[in-house]
Tab-separated table of C-alpha atoms in Angstrom:
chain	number	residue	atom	x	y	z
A	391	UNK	CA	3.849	-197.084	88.779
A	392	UNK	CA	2.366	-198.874	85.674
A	393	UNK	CA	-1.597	-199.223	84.669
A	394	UNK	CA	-2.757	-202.350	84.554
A	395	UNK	CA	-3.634	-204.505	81.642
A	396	UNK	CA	-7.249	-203.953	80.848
A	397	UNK	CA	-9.509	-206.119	82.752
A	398	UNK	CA	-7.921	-206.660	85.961
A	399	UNK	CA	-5.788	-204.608	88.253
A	400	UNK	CA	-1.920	-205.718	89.148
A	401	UNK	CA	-0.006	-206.249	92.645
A	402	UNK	CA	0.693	-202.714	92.473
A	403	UNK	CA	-2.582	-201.374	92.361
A	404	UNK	CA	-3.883	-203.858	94.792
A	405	UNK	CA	-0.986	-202.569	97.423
A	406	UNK	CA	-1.880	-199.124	96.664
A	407	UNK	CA	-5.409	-199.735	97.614
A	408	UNK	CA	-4.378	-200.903	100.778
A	409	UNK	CA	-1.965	-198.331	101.628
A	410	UNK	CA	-4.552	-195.515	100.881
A	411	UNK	CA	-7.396	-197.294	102.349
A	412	UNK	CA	-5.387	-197.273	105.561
A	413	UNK	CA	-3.857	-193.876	105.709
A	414	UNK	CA	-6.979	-191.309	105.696
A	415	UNK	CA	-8.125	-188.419	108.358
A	416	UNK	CA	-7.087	-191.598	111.442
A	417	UNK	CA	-3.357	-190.751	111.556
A	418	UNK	CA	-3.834	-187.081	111.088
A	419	UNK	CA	-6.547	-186.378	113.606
A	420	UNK	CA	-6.578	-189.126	116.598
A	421	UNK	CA	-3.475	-188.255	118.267
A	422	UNK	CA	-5.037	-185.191	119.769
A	423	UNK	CA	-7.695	-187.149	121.712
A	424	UNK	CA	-4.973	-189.735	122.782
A	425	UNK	CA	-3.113	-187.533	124.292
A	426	UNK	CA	-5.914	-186.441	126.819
A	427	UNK	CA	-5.412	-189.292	128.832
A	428	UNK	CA	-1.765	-190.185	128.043
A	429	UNK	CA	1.019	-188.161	128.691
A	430	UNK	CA	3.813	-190.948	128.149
A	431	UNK	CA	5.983	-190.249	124.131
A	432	UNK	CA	6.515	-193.983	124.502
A	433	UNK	CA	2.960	-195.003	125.451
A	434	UNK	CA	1.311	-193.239	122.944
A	435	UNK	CA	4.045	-194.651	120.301
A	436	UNK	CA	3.202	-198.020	121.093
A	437	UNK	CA	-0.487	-197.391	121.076
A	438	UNK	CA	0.569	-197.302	116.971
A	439	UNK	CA	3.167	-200.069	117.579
A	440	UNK	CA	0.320	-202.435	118.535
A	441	UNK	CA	-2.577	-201.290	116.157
A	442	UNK	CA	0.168	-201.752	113.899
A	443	UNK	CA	0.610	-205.256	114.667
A	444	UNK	CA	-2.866	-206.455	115.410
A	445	UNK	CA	-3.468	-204.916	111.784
A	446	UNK	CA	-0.161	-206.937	110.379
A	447	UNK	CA	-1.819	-210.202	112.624
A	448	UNK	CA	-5.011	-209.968	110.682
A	449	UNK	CA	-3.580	-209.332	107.320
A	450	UNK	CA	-1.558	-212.571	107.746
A	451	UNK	CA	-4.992	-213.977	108.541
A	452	UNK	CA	-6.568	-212.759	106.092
A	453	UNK	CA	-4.141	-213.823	103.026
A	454	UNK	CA	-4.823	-217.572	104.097
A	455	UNK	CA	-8.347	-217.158	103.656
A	456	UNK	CA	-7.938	-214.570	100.776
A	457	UNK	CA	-5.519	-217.610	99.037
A	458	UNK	CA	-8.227	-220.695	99.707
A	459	UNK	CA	-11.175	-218.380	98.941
A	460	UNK	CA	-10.398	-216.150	96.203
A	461	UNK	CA	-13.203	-214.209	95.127
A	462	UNK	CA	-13.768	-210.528	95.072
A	463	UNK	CA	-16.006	-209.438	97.807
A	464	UNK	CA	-13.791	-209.601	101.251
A	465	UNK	CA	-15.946	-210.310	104.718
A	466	UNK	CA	-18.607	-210.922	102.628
A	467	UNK	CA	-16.842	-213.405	100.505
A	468	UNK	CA	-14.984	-215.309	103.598
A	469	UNK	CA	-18.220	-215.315	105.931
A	470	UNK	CA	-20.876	-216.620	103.464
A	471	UNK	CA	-18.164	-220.139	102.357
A	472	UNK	CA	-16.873	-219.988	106.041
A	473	UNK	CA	-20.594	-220.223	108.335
A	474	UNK	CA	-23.392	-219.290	106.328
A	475	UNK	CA	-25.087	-217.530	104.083
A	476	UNK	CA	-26.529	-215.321	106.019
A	477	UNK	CA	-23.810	-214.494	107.855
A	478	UNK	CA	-22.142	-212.917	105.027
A	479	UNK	CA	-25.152	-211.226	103.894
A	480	UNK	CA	-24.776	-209.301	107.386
A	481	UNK	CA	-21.027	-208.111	106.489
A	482	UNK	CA	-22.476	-207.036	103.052
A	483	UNK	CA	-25.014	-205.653	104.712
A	484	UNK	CA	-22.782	-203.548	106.793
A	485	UNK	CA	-20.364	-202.581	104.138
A	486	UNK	CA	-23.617	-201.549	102.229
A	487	UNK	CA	-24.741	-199.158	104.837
A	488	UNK	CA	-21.908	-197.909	107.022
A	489	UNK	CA	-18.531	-200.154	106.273
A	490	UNK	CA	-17.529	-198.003	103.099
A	491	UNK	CA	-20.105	-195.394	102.577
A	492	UNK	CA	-19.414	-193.616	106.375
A	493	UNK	CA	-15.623	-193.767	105.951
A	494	UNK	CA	-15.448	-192.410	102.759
A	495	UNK	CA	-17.721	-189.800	103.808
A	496	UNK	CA	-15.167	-188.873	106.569
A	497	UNK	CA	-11.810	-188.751	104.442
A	498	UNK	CA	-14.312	-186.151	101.972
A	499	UNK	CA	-15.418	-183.971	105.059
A	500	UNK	CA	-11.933	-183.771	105.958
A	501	UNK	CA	-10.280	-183.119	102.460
A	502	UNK	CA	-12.950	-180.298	102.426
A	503	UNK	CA	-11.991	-178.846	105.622
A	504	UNK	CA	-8.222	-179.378	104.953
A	505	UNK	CA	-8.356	-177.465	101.605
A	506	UNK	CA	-10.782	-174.645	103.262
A	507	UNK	CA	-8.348	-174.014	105.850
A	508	UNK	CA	-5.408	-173.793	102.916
A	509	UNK	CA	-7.336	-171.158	100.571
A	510	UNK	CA	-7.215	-168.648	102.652
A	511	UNK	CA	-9.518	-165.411	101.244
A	512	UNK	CA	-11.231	-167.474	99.410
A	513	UNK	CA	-14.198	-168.831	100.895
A	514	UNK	CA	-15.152	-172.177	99.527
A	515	UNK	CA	-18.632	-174.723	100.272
A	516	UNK	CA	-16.974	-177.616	102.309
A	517	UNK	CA	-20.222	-179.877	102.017
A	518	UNK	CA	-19.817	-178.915	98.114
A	519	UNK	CA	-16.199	-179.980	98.093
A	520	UNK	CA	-16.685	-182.683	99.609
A	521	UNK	CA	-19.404	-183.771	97.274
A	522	UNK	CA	-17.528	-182.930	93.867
A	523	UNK	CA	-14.903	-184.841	95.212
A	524	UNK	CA	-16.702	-188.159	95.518
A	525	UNK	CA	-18.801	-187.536	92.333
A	526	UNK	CA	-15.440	-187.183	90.442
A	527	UNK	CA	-13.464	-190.218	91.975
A	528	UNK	CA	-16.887	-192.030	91.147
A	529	UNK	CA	-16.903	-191.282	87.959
A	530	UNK	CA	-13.531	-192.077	86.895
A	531	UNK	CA	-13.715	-195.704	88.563
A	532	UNK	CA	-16.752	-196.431	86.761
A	533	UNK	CA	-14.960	-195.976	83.636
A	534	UNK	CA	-12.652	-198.279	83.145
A	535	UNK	CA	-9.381	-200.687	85.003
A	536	UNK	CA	-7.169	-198.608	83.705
A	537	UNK	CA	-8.547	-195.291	84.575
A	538	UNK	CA	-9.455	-196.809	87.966
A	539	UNK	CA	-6.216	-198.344	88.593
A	540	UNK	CA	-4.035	-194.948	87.123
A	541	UNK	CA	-5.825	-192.734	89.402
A	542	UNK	CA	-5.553	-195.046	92.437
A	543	UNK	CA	-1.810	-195.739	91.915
A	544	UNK	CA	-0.144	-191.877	91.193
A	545	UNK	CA	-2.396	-190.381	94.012
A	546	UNK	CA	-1.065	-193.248	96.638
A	547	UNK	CA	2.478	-192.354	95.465
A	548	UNK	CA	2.063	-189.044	95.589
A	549	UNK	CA	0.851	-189.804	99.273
A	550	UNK	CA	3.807	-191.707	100.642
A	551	UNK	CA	6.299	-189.391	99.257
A	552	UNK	CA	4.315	-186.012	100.856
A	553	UNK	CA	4.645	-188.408	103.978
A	554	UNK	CA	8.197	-189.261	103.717
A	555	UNK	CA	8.528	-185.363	103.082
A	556	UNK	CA	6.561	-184.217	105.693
A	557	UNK	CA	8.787	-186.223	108.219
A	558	UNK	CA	12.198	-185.338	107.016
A	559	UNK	CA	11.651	-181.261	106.363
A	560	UNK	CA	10.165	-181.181	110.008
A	561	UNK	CA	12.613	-183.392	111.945
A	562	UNK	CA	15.222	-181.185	110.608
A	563	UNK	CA	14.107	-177.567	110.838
A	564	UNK	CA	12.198	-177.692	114.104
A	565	UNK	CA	13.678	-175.003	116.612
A	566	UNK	CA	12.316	-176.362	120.229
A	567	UNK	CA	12.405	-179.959	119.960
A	568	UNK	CA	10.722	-182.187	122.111
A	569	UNK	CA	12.030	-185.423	124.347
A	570	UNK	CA	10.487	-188.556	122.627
A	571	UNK	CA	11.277	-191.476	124.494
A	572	UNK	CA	11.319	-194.744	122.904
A	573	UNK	CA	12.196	-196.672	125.845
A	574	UNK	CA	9.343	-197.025	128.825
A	575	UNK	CA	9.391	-194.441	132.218
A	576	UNK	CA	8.127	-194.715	135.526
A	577	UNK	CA	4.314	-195.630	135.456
A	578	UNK	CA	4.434	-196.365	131.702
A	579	UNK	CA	3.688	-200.308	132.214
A	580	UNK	CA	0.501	-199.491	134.383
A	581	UNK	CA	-0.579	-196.918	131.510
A	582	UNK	CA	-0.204	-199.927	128.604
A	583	UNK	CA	-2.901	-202.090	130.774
A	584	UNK	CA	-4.983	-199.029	131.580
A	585	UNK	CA	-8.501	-198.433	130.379
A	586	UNK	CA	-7.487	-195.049	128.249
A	587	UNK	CA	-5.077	-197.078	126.368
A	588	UNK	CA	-7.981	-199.248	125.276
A	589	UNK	CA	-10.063	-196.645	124.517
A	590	UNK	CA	-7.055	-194.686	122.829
A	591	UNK	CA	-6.731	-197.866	120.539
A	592	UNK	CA	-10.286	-197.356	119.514
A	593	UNK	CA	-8.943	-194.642	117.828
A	594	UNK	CA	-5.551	-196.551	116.418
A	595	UNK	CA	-7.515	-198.848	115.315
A	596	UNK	CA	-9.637	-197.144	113.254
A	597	UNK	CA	-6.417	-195.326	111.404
A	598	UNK	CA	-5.395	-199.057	110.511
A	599	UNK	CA	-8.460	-199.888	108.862
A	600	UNK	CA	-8.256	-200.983	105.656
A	601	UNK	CA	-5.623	-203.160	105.723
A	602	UNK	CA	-7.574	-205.763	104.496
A	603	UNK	CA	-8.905	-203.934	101.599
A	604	UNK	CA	-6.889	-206.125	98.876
A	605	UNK	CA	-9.251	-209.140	99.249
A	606	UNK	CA	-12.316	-206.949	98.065
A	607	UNK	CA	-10.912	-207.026	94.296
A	608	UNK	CA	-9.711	-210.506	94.688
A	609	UNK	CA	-10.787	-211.251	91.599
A	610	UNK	CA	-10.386	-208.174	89.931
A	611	UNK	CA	-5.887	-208.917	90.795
A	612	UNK	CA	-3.753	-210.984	88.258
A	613	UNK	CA	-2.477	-213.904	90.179
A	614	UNK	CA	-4.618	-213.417	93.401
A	615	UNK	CA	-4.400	-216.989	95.119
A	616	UNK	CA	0.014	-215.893	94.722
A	617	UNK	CA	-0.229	-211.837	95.098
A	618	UNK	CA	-3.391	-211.153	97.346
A	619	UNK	CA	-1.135	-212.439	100.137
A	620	UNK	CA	1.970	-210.168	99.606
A	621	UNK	CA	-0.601	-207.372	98.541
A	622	UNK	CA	-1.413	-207.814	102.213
A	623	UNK	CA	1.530	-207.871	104.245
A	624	UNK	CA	3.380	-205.077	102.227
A	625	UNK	CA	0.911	-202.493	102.120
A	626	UNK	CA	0.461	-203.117	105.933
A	627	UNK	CA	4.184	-203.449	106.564
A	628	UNK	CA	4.502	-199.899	104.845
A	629	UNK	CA	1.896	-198.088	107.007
A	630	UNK	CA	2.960	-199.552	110.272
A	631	UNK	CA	6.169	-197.983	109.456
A	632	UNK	CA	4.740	-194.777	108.220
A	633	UNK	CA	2.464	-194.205	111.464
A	634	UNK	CA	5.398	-194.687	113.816
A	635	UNK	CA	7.193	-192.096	111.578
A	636	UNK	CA	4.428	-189.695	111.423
A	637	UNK	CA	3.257	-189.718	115.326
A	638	UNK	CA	7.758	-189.310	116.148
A	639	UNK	CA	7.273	-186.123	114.493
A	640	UNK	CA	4.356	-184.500	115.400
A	641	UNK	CA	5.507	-185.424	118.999
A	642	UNK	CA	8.986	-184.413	118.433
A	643	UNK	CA	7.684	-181.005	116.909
A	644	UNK	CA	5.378	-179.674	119.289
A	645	UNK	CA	4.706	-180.072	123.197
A	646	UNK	CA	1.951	-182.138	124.021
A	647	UNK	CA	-0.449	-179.639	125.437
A	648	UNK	CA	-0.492	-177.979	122.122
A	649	UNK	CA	-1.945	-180.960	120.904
A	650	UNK	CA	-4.618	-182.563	123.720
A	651	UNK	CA	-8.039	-182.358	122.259
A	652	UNK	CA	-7.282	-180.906	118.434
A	653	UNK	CA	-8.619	-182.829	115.589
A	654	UNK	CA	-6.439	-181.047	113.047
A	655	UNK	CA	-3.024	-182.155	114.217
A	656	UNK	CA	-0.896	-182.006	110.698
A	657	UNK	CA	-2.021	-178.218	110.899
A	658	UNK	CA	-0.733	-177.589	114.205
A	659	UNK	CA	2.352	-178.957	113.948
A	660	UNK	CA	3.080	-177.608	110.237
A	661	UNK	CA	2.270	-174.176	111.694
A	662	UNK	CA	4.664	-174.094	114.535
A	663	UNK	CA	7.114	-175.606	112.412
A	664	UNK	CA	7.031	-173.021	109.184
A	665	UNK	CA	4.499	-170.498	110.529
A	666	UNK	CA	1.453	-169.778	109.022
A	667	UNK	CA	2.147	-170.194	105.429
A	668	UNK	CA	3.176	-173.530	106.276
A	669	UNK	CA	0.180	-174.385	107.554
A	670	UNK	CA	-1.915	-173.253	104.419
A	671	UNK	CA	0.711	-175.472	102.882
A	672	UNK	CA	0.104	-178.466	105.376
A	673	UNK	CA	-3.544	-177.721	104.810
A	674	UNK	CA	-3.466	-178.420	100.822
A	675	UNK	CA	-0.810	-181.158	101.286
A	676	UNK	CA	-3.353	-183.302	103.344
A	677	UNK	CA	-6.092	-182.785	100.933
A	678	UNK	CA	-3.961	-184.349	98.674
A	679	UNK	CA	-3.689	-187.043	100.809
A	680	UNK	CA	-7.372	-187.767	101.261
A	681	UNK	CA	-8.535	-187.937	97.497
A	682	UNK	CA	-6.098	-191.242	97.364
A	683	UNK	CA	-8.245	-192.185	100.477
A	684	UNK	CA	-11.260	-191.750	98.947
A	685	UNK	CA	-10.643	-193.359	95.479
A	686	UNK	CA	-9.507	-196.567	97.586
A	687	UNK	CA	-12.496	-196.634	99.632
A	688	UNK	CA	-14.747	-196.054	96.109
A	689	UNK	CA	-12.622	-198.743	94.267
A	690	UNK	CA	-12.927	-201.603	97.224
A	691	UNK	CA	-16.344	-200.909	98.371
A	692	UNK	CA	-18.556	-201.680	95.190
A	693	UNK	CA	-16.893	-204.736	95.005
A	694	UNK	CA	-18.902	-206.146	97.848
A	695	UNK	CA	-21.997	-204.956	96.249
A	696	UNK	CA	-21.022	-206.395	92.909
A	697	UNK	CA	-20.722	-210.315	94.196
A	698	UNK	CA	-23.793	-209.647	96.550
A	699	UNK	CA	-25.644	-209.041	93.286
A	700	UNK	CA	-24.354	-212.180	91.472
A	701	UNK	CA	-25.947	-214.046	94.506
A	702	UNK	CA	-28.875	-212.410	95.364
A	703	UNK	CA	-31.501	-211.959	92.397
A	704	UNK	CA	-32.751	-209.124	94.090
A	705	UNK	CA	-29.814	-206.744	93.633
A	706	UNK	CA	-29.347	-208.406	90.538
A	707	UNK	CA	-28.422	-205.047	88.854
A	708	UNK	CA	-25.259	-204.339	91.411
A	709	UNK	CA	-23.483	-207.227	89.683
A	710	UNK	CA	-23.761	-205.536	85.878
A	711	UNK	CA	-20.395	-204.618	84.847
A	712	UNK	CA	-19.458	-202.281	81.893
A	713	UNK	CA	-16.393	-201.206	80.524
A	714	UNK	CA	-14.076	-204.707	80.788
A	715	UNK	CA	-15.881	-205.706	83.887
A	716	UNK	CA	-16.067	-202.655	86.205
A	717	UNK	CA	-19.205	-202.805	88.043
A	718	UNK	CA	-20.368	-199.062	87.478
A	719	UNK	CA	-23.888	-199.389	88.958
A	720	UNK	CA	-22.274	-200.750	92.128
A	721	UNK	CA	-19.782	-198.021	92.364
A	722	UNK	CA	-22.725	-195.023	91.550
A	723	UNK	CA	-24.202	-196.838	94.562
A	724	UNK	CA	-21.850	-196.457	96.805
A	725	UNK	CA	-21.236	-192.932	96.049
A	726	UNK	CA	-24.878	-192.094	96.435
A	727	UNK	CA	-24.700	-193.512	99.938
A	728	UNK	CA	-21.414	-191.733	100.929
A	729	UNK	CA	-23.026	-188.826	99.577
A	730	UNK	CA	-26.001	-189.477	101.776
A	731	UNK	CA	-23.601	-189.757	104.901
A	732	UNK	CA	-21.729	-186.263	103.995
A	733	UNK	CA	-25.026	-184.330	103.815
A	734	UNK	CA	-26.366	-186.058	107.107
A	735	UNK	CA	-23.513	-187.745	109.761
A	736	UNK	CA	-20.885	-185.818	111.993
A	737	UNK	CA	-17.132	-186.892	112.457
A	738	UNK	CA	-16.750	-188.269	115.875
A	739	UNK	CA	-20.203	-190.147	115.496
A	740	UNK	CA	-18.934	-191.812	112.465
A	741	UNK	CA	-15.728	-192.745	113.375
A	742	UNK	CA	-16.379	-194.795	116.599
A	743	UNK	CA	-19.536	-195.998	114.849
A	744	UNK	CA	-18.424	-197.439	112.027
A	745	UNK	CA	-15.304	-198.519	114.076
A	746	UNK	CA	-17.114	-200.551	116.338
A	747	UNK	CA	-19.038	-202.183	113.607
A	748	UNK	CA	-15.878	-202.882	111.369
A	749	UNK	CA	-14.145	-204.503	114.380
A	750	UNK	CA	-17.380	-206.663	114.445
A	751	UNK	CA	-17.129	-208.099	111.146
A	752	UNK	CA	-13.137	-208.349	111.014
A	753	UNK	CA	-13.085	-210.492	114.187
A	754	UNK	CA	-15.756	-212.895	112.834
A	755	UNK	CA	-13.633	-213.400	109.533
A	756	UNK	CA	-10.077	-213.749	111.458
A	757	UNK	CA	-11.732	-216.485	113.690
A	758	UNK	CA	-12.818	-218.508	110.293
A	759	UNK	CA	-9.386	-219.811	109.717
A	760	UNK	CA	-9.683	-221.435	112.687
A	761	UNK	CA	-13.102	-223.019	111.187
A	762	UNK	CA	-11.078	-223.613	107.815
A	763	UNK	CA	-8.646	-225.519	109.302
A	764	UNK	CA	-10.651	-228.037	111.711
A	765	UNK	CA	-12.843	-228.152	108.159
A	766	UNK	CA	-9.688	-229.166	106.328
A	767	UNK	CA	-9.387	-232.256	108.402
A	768	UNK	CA	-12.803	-233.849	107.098
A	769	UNK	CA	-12.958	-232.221	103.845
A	770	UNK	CA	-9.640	-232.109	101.818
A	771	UNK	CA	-11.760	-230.409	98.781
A	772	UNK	CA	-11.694	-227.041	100.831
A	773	UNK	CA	-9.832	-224.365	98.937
A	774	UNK	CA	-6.035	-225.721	99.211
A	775	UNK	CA	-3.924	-223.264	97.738
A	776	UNK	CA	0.089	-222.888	98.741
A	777	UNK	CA	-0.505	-219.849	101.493
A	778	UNK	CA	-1.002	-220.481	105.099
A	779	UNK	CA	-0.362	-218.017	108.073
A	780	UNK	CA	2.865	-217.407	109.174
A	781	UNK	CA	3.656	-218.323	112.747
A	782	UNK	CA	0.151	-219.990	112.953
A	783	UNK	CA	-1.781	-219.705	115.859
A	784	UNK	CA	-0.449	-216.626	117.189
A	785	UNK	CA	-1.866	-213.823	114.506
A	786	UNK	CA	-5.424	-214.649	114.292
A	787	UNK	CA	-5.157	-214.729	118.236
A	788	UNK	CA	-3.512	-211.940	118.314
A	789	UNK	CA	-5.683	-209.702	116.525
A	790	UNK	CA	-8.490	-211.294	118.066
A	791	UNK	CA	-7.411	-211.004	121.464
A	792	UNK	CA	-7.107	-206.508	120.517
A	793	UNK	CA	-10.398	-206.294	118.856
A	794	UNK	CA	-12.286	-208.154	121.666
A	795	UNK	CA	-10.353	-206.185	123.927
A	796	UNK	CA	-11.590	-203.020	121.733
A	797	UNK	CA	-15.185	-203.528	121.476
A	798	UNK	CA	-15.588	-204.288	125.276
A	799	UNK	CA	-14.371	-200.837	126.030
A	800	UNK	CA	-16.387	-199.494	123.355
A	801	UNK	CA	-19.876	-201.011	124.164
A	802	UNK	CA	-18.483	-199.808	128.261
A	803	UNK	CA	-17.859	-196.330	127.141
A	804	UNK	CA	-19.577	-195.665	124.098
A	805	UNK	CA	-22.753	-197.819	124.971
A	806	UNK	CA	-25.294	-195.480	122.132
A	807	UNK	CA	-22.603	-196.100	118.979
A	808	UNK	CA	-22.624	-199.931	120.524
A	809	UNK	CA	-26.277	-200.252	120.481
A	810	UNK	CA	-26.636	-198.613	117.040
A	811	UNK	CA	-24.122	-201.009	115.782
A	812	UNK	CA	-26.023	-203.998	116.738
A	813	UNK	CA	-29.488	-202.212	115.408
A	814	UNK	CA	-28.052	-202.517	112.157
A	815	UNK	CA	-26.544	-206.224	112.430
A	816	UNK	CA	-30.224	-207.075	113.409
A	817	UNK	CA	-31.881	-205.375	110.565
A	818	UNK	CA	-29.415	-206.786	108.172
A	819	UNK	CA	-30.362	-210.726	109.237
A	820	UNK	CA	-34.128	-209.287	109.084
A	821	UNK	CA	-33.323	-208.134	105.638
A	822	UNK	CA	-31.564	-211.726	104.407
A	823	UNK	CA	-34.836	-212.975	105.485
A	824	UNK	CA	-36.544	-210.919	103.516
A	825	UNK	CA	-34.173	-211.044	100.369
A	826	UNK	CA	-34.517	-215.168	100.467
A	827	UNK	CA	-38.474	-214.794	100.282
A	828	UNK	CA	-38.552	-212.388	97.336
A	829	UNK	CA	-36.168	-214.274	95.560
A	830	UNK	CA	-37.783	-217.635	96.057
């Protein structure tokens, strides 16, 4: 894969981002909690067949508005031209506290405890790990494009070819295979309406996010009104099909029960499939997989910091860049935060957190194209580049029809994460308010 010229980042770095934003500690640590509640190959399957597609349905979505509103920043970008303002402070707001900083947090916990469980007899600091591993990525992004974009691009291939890997040596040496059924069973249809597949998608959903990540270096992409929108649908084309692989074969490898409540699921089924050396193996290959994960998460997140400094005088000093326009304060920023999160958050309690809050924001941005299109009928200035949706209506109600569907059985089930959620959407219009004063 090839650097970038210096000064911006190309397609290829941009679809990189969004594949390793996407594939982190979701894919190889929800399926254990799925399967507590379902015990159907093909249910569980097409619990990552329709995360898949709700995350395809909002990247269409999202290339539209990524096309007619190019500018670096994503949710925050979209929302502030979109409804208000304010609004998009919010979404900054949120990526400020929890949307980037509590994710990347979780991929470092877990590279720690992946890599801790590989060096076996040597006994390693995982908080420490995880730390050096964000200070490192941090630095190197705050250096310069092609640093940033180098790093970002070999770790994501060496990613999807562990994957690929992973899949193929374990579909063809496992001894006691197990029946995956692609086509539906007895009871299966009353399973796909159920409650725990809703919840179970909580989970889905959570491995998918990131697919939007492209549209937070919007203007950091050669070409982005033309290659945001492939950016998009390729990187989320590629994980759909990766997930489906991935969740074939750890079904196919090891019986369910093995499975039901177990966080470290890669492990598991590397270690009934070569024994334990292959598990220490496993263990180092998916700390690999995470630092690819983390450097995404480090690359996109600043960004949002960055344009809510050119707005807002007050963090004037997030929108400095150095180094042919990376904006290093914003990225030391957002590691000190992440860092923050390691030292003080737990796994589960960030995951369906930060979920729930993510889902928030994403549904308020998908249902602005519908806003952007009445608009376009009184206002032909809008933005009017070439790019619409595909197959318009049906993604953004798609999407929006899953993520409603989502948060209602979150705030039902998970009521405390809900109401913390909302705490924070609060104090973020409390601190617009206060932003506009000191600036005026």
């Amino acid at each position: 894969m090839t650097h970038t010229s210096q000064g911006s980042y190309k397609a290829s770095t941009a679809i990189a981002v969004v594949i390793a934003n996407m594939i982190g500690t979701g894919v190889f640590t929800s399926l254990g909690y799925q399967i507590i509640d379902i015990k159907s190959t093909f249910v569980l399957l097409m619990l990552w067949l329709v995360g898949g597609i709700a995350a395809l349905c909002g990247a269409l979505t999202y290339a539209e508005l990524a096309a007619r509103l190019p500018r670096s920043g994503g949710e925050y970008n979209f929302l502030s031209r979109i409804y208000h303002p304010s609004i998009g402070f919010v979404s900054g707001w949120v990526s400020l506290t929890v949307g980037f900083a509590a994710p990347t947090a979780l991929a470092a916990m877990t590279f720690a405890a992946y890599l801790d469980s590989a060096l076996t007899g040597v006994e390693l600091n995982r908080m420490a790990l995880a730390l050096a591993l964000v200070l490192v990525v941090a630095y190197t992004h705050g250096r310069n494009h092609k640093a940033s974009g180098g790093l970002q691009n070999w770790f994501t291939l060496i990613k999807i070819i562990l994957i690929i890997g992973f899949v193929l040596i374990v579909s063809a040496t496992v001894s006691e295979p197990q029946a995956v059924h692609f086509l539906p069973d007895a009871g299966d249809g009353a399973l796909l309406t159920s409650g725990a597949f809703a919840v179970a998608l909580i989970y889905v959903n959570y491995a998918y996010t990131g697919w939007n990540a492209a549209t937070y270096i919007t203007g950091e992409v050669d070409n982005p009104g033309r290659s945001v929108p492939l950016v998009l649908i390729a990187g989320t084309s590629v994980v759909i099909v990766l997930y489906l692989a991935l969740n074939a074969t750890f079904l196919y490898a090891v019986p369910m029960e093995m499975l039901e409540g177990r966080i470290e699921v890669g492990v598991i089924v590397a270690q009934q499939t070569f024994g334990q050396t292959g598990a220490l193996v496993m263990g180092g290959v998916l700390s690999l997989l995470l630092i690819s994960t983390v450097s995404a998460m480090l690359m996109a997140g600043p960004r949002v910091l960055q344009v809510m400094g050119e707005d807002f005088r007050l963090f004037h000093r997030l929108s400095i860049r150095h180094a042919d326009g990376v904006p290093r304060i914003a990225i030391y920023t957002q590691a000190a935060l992440t860092v923050l999160f390691i030292i003080t958050s737990t796994f589960e309690s960030i995951l369906v957190f930060s979920g729930f809050i993510l889902g928030l924001s994403s549904l308020a941005t998908v249902l602005g194209v519908f806003v952007l299109r009445f608009r376009q009928g009184k206002d032909q200035q809008e933005g009017d580049s070439g790019y619409r949706t595909w197959l318009y209506p049906m993604p953004p109600l798609i999407y929006s029809t899953i993520v409603i569907w989502t948060l209602t059985f979150i705030t039902l089930n998970r009521p405390q994460e809900a109401a913390i959620a909302l705490a924070v959407i609060v104090l973020g219009f409390i601190s617009y308010w206060l932003t506009e004063r000191v600036s005026r």
